[in-house]
Coordinates of N, CA and C in Angstrom, one line a residue:
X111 N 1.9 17.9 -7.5 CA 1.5 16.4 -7.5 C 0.3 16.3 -6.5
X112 N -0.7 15.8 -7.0 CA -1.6 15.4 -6.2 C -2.0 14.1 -5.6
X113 N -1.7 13.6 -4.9 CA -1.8 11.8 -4.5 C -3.3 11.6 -3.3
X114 N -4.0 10.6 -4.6 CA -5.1 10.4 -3.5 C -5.0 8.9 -2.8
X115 N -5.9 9.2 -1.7 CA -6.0 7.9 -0.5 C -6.9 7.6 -0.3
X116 N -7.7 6.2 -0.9 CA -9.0 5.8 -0.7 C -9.4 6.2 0.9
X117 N -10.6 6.4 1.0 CA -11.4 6.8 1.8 C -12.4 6.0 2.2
X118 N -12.6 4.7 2.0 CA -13.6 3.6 2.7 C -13.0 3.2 3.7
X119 N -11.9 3.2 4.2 CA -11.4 2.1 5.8 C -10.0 2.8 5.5
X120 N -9.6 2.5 6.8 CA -8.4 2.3 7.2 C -8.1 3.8 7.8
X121 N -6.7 3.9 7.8 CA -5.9 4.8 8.6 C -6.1 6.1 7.4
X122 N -6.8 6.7 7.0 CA -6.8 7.4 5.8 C -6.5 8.6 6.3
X123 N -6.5 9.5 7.2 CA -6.2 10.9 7.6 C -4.4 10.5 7.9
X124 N -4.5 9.5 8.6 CA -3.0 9.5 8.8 C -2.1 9.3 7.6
X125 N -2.5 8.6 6.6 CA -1.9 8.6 5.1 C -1.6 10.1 5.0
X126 N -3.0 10.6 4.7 CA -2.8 12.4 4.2 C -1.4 12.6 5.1
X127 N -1.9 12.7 6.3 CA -0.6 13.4 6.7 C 0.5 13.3 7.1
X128 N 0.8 12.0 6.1 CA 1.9 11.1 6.3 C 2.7 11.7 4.7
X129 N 1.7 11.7 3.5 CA 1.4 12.4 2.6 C 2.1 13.9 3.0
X130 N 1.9 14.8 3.5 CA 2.3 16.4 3.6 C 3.3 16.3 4.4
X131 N 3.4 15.6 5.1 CA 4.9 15.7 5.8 C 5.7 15.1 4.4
X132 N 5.3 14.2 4.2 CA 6.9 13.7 2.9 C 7.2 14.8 1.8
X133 N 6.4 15.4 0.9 CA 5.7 16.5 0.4 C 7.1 17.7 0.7
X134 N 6.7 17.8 1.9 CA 7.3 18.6 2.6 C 8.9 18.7 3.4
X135 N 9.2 17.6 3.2 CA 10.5 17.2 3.8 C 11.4 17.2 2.6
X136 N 10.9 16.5 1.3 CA 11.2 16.5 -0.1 C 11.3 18.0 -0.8
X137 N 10.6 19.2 0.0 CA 10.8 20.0 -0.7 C 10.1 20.2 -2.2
X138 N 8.8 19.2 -1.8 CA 8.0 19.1 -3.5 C 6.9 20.2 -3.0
X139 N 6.3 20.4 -4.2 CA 4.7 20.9 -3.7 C 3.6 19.7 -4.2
X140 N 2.5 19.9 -3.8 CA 1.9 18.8 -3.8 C 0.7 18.9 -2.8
X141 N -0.1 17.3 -2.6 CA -1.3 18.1 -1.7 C -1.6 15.9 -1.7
X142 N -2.4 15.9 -0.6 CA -2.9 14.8 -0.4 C -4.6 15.1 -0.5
X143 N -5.4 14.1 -0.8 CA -7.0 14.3 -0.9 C -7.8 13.1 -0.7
X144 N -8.5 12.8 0.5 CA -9.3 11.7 0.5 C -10.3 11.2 -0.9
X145 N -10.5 10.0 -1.1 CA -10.9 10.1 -2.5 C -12.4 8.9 -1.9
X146 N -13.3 9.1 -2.4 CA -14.6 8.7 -1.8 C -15.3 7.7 -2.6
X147 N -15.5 8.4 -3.9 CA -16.5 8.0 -4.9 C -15.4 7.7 -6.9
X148 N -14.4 8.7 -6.8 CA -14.0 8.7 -8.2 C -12.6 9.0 -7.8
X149 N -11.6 8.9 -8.5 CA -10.0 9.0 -8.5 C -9.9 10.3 -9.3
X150 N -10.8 11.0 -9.9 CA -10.4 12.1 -10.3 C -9.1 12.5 -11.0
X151 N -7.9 13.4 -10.9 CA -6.9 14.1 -11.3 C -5.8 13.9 -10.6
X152 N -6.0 12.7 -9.6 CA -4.8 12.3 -8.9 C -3.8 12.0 -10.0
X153 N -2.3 12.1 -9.6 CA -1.2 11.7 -10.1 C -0.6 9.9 -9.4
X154 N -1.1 9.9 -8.2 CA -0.7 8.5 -7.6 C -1.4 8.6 -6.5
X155 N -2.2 6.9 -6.4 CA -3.2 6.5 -4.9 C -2.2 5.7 -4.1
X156 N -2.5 5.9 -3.3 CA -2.5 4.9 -1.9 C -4.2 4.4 -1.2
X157 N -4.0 2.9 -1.3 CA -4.9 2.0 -0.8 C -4.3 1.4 0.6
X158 N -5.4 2.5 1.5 CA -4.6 1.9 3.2 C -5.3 0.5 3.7
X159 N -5.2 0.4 4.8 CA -5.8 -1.2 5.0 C -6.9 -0.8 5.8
X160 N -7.6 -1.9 6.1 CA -8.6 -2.0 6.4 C -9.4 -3.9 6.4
X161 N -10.3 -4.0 5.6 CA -10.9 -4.9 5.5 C -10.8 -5.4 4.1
X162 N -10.2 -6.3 3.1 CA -10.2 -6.6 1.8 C -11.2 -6.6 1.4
X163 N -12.0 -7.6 1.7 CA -13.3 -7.4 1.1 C -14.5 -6.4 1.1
X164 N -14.5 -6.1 1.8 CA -15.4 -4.5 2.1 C -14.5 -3.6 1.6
X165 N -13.1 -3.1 1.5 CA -12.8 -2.1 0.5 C -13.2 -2.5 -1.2
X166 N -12.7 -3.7 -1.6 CA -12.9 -4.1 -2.7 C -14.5 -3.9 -3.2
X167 N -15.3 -4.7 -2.2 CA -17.2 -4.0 -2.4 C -17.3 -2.8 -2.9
X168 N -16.7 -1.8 -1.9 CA -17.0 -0.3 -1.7 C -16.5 -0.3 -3.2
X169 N -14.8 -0.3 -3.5 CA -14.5 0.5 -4.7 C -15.3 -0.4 -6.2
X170 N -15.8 -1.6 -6.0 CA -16.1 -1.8 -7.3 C -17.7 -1.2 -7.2
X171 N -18.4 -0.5 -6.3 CA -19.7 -0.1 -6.1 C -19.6 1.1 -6.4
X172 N -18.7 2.3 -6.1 CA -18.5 3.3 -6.5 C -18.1 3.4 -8.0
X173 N -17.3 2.3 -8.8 CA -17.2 2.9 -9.8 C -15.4 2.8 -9.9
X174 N -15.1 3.2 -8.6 CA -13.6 3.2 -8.6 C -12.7 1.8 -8.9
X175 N -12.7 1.2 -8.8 CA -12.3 -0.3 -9.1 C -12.0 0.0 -10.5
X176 N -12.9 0.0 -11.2 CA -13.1 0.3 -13.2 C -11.8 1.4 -12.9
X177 N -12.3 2.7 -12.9 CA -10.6 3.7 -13.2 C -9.6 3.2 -12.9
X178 N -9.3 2.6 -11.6 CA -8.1 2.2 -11.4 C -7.5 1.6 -12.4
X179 N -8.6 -0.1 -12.6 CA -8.0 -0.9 -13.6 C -7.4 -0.4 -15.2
X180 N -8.5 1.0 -14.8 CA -8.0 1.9 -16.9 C -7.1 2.3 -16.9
X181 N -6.4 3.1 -15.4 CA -5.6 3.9 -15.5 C -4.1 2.9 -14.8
X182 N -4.0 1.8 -14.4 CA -3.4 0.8 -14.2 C -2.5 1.0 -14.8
X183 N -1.4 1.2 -15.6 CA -0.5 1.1 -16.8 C 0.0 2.5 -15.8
X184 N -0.2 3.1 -16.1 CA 0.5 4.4 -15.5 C 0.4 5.2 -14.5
X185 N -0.8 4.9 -13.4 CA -0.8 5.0 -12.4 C -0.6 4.2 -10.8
X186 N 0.6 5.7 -10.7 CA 1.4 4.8 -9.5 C 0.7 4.7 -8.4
X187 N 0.7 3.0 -7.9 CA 0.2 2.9 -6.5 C 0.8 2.2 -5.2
X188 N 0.5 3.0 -4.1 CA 0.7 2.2 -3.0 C -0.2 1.5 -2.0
X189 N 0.4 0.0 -1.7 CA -0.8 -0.3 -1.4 C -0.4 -1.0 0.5
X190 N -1.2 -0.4 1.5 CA -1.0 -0.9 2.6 C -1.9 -1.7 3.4
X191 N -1.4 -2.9 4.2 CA -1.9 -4.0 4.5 C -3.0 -4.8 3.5
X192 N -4.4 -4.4 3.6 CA -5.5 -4.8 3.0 C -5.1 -4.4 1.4
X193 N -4.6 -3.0 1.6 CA -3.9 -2.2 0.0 C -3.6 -3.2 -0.7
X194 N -2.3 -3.8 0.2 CA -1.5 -4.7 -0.1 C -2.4 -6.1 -1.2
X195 N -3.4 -6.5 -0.1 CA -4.0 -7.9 -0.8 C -4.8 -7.3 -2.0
X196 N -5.1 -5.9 -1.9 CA -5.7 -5.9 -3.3 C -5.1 -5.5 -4.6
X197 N -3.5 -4.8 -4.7 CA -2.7 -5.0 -5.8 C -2.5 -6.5 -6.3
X198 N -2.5 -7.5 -5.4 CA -1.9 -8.8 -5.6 C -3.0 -9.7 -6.9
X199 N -1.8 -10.3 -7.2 CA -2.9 -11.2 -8.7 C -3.7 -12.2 -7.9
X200 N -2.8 -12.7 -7.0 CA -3.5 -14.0 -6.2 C -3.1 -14.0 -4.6
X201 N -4.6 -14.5 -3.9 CA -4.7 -14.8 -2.5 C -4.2 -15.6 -2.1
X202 N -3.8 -16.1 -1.1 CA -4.2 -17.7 -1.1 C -4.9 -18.4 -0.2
X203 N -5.5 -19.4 -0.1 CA -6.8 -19.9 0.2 C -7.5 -18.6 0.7
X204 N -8.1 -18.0 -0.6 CA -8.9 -17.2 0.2 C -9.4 -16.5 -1.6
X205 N -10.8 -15.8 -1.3 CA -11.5 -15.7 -3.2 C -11.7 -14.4 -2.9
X206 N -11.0 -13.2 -2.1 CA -11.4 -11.7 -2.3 C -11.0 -11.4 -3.5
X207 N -11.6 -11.0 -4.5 CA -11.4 -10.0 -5.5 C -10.6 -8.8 -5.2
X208 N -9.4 -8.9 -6.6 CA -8.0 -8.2 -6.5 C -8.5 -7.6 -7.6
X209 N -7.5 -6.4 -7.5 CA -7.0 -5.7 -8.9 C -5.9 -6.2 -9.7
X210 N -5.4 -7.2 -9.3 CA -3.9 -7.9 -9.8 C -3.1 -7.0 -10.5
X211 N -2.3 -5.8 -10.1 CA -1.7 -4.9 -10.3 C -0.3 -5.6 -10.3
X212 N -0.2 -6.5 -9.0 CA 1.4 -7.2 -8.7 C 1.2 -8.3 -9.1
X213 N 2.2 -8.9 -9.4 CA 2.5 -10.6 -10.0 C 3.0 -10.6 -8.6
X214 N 2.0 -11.2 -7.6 CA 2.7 -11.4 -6.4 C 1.2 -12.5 -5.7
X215 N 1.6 -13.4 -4.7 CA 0.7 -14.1 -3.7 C 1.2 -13.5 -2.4
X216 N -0.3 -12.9 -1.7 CA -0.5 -12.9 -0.8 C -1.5 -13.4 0.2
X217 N -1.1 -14.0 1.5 CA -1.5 -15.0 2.7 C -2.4 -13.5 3.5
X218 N -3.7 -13.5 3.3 CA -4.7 -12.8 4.6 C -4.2 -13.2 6.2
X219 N -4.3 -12.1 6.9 CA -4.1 -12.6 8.3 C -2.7 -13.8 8.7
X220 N -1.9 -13.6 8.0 CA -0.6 -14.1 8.0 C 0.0 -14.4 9.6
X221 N -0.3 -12.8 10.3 CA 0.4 -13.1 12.1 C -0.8 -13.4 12.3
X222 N -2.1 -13.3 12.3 CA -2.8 -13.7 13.4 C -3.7 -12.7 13.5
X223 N -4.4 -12.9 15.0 CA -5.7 -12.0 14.9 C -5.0 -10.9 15.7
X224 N -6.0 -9.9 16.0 CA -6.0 -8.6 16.4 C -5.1 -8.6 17.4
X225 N -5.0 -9.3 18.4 CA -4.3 -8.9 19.9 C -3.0 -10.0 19.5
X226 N -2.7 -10.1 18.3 CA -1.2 -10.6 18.2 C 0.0 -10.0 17.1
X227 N -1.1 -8.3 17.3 CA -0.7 -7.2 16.1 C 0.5 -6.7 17.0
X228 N 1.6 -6.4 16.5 CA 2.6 -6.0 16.7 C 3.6 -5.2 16.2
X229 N 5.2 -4.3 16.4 CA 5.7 -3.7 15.9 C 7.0 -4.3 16.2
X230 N 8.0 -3.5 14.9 CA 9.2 -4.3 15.0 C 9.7 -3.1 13.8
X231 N 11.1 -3.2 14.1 CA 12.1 -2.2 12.9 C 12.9 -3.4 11.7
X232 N 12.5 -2.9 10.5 CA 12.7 -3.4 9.4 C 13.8 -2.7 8.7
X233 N 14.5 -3.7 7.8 CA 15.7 -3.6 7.2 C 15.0 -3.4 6.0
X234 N 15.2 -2.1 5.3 CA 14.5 -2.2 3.8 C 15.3 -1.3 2.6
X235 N 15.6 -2.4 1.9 CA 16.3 -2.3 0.7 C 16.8 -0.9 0.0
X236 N 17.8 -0.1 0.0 CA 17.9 1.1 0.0 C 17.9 2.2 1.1
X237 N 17.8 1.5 2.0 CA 17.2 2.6 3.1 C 18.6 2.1 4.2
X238 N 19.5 3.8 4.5 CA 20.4 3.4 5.5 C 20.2 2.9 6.7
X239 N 18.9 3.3 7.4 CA 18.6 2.9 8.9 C 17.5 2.2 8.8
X240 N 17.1 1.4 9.4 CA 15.8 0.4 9.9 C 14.4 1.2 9.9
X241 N 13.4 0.6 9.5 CA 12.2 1.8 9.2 C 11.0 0.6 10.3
X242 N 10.1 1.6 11.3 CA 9.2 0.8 12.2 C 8.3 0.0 11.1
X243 N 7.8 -0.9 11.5 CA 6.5 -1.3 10.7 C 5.5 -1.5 11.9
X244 N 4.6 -2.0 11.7 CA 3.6 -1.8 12.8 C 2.4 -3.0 11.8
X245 N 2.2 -4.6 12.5 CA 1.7 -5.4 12.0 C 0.4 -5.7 12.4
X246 N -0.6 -4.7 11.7 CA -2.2 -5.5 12.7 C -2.6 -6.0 11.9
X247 N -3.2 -7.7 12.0 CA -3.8 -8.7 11.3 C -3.1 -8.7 9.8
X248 N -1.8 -8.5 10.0 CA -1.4 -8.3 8.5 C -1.2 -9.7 7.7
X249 N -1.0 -9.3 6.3 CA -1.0 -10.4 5.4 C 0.5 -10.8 5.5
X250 N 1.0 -11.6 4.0 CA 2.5 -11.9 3.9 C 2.6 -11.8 2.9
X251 N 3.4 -11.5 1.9 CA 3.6 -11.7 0.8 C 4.4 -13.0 0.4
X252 N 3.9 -14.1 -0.3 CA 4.1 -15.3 -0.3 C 5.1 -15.5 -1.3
X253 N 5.0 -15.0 -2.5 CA 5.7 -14.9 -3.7 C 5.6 -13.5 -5.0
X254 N 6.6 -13.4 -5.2 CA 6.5 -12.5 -6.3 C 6.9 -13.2 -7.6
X255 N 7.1 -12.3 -8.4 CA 6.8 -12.6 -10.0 C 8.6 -12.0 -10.2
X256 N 8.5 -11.9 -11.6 CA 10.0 -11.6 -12.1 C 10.2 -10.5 -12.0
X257 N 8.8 -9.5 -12.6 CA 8.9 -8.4 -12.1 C 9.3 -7.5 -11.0
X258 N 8.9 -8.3 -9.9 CA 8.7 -7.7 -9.0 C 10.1 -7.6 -8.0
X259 N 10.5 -6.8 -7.1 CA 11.7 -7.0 -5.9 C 11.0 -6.5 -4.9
X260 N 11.5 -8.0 -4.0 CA 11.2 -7.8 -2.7 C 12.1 -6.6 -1.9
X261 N 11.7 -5.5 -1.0 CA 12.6 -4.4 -0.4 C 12.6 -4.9 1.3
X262 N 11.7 -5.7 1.9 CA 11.9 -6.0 3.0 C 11.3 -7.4 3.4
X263 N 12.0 -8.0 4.4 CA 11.2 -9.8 4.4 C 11.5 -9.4 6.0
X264 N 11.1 -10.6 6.8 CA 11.3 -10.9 8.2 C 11.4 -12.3 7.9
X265 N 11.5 -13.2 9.0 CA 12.1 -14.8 9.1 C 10.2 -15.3 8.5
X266 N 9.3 -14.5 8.7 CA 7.7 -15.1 8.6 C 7.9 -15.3 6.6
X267 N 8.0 -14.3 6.1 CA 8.3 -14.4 4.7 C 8.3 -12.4 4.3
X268 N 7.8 -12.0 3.4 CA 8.1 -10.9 2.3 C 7.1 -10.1 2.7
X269 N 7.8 -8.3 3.3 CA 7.3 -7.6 4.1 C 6.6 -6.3 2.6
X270 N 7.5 -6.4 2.2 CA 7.8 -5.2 1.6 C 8.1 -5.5 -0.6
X271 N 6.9 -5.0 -1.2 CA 7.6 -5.4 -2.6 C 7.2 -4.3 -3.4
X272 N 8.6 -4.1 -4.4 CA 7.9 -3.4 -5.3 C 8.0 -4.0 -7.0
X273 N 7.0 -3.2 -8.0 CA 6.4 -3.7 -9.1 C 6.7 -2.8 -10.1
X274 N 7.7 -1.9 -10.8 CA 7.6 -1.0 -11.7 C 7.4 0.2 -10.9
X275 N 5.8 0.5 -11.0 CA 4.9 1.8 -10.3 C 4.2 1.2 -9.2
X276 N 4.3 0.0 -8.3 CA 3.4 -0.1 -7.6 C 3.7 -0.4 -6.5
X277 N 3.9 -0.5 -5.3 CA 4.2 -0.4 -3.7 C 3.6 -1.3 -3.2
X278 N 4.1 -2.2 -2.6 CA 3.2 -3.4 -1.7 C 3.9 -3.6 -0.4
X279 N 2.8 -3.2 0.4 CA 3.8 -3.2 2.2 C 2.6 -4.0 2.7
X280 N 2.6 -5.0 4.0 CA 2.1 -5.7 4.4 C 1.7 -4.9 5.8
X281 N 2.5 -3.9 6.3 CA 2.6 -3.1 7.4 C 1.9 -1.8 7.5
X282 N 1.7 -0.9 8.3 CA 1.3 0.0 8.4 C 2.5 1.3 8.9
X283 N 2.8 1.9 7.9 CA 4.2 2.8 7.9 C 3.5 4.4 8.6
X284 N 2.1 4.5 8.2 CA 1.3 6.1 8.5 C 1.3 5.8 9.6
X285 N 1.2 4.8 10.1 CA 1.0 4.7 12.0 C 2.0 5.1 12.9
X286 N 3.0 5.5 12.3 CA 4.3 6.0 13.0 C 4.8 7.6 12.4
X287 N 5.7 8.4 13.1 CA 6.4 9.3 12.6 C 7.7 8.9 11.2
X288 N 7.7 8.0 11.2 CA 8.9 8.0 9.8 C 8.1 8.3 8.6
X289 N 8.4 8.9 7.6 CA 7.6 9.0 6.7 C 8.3 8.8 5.2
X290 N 9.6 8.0 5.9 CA 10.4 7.7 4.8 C 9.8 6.7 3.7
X291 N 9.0 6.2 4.4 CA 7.9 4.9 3.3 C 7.4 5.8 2.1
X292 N 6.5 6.6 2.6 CA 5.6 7.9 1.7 C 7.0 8.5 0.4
X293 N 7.7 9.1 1.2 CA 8.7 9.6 0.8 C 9.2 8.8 -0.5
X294 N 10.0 7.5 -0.3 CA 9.9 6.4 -1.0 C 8.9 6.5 -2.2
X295 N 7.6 6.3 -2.2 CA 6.5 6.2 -2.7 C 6.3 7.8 -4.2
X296 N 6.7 8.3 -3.6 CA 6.9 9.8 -4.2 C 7.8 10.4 -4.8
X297 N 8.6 9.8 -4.2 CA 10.1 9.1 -5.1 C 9.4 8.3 -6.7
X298 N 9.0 7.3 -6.1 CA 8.6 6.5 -7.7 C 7.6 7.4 -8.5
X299 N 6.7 8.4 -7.9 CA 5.7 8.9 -8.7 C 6.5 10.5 -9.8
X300 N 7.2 10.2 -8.7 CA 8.7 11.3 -10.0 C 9.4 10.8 -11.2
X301 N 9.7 9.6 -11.2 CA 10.8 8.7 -11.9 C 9.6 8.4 -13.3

């Protein structure tokens, strides 16, 4: 299994090796690969956060935007923080260009700005123990679709969703030792 991790912004080394620890705990073989310019022979991406709009620039400038959308139907993705706003069909008050992957609304900058980024242990759907999340300038997920199930919320609104093949976290899971998120993730790219 090969799973790539955009490579314009965000936490991208810590994905990988958020990536080979899960890999590895699972007892799969497999390999993580930063992905730059093309999605290549991946089996499943993860889109980490960063900046929505400047990742969405970058990947519709490279070319990558277009494969995704082709390979959409059957490639599984996960998408974190910024990830997150770019699976979603709709923003709200706000016009970054999505891949609309999820029948889901999501709120930009939901907690706030940078120095009101925080962490907390989340209750998530299937999971026996509480998993960290770690919130910088994160979004919310405002609504889902029929499709979709929410796996984690907080009293703010919907932390955590998923779509068939597609993963929507508002949090940052690579920024900690649990790697039970990935794991999760790898899980669906099996099923």
């Amino acid at each position: 299994m090969t799973v790539g991790v955009t490579a314009f912004q965000g936490a991208v080394e810590e994905h990988l090796v958020a990536v080979e620890r899960a890999l590895h705990h699972l007892g799969r073989e497999g390999r993580a690969v930063p992905l730059r310019k093309t999605l290549g022979d991946v089996d499943a991406l993860i889109v980490p956060g960063g900046e929505s709009t400047t990742i969405s620039a970058l990947m519709q400038k490279t070319g990558m935007w277009r494969e995704i959308l082709d390979r959409a139907e059957e490639l599984p993705v996960m998408g974190t923080c910024a990830g997150c706003i770019l699976l979603a069909t709709e923003v709200v008050d706000d016009q970054v260009p999505t891949l609309g992957l999820m029948d889901m609304a999501v709120e930009r900058n939901a907690f706030g700005r940078q120095n009101q980024s925080f962490q907390c242990m989340l209750e998530v759907a299937g999971f026996s123990d509480p998993v960290p999340g770690i919130f910088i300038r994160a979004p919310l997920i405002r609504r889902v679709g029929r499709d979709c199930q929410v796996l984690a919320a907080m009293d703010q609104g919907m932390v955590m969703a998923r779509c068939r093949n597609k993963l929507a976290l508002v949090f940052h899971p690579e920024l900690t030792e649990d790697v039970r998120i990935h794991q999760y993730f790898l899980n669906m790219v099996e099923d």
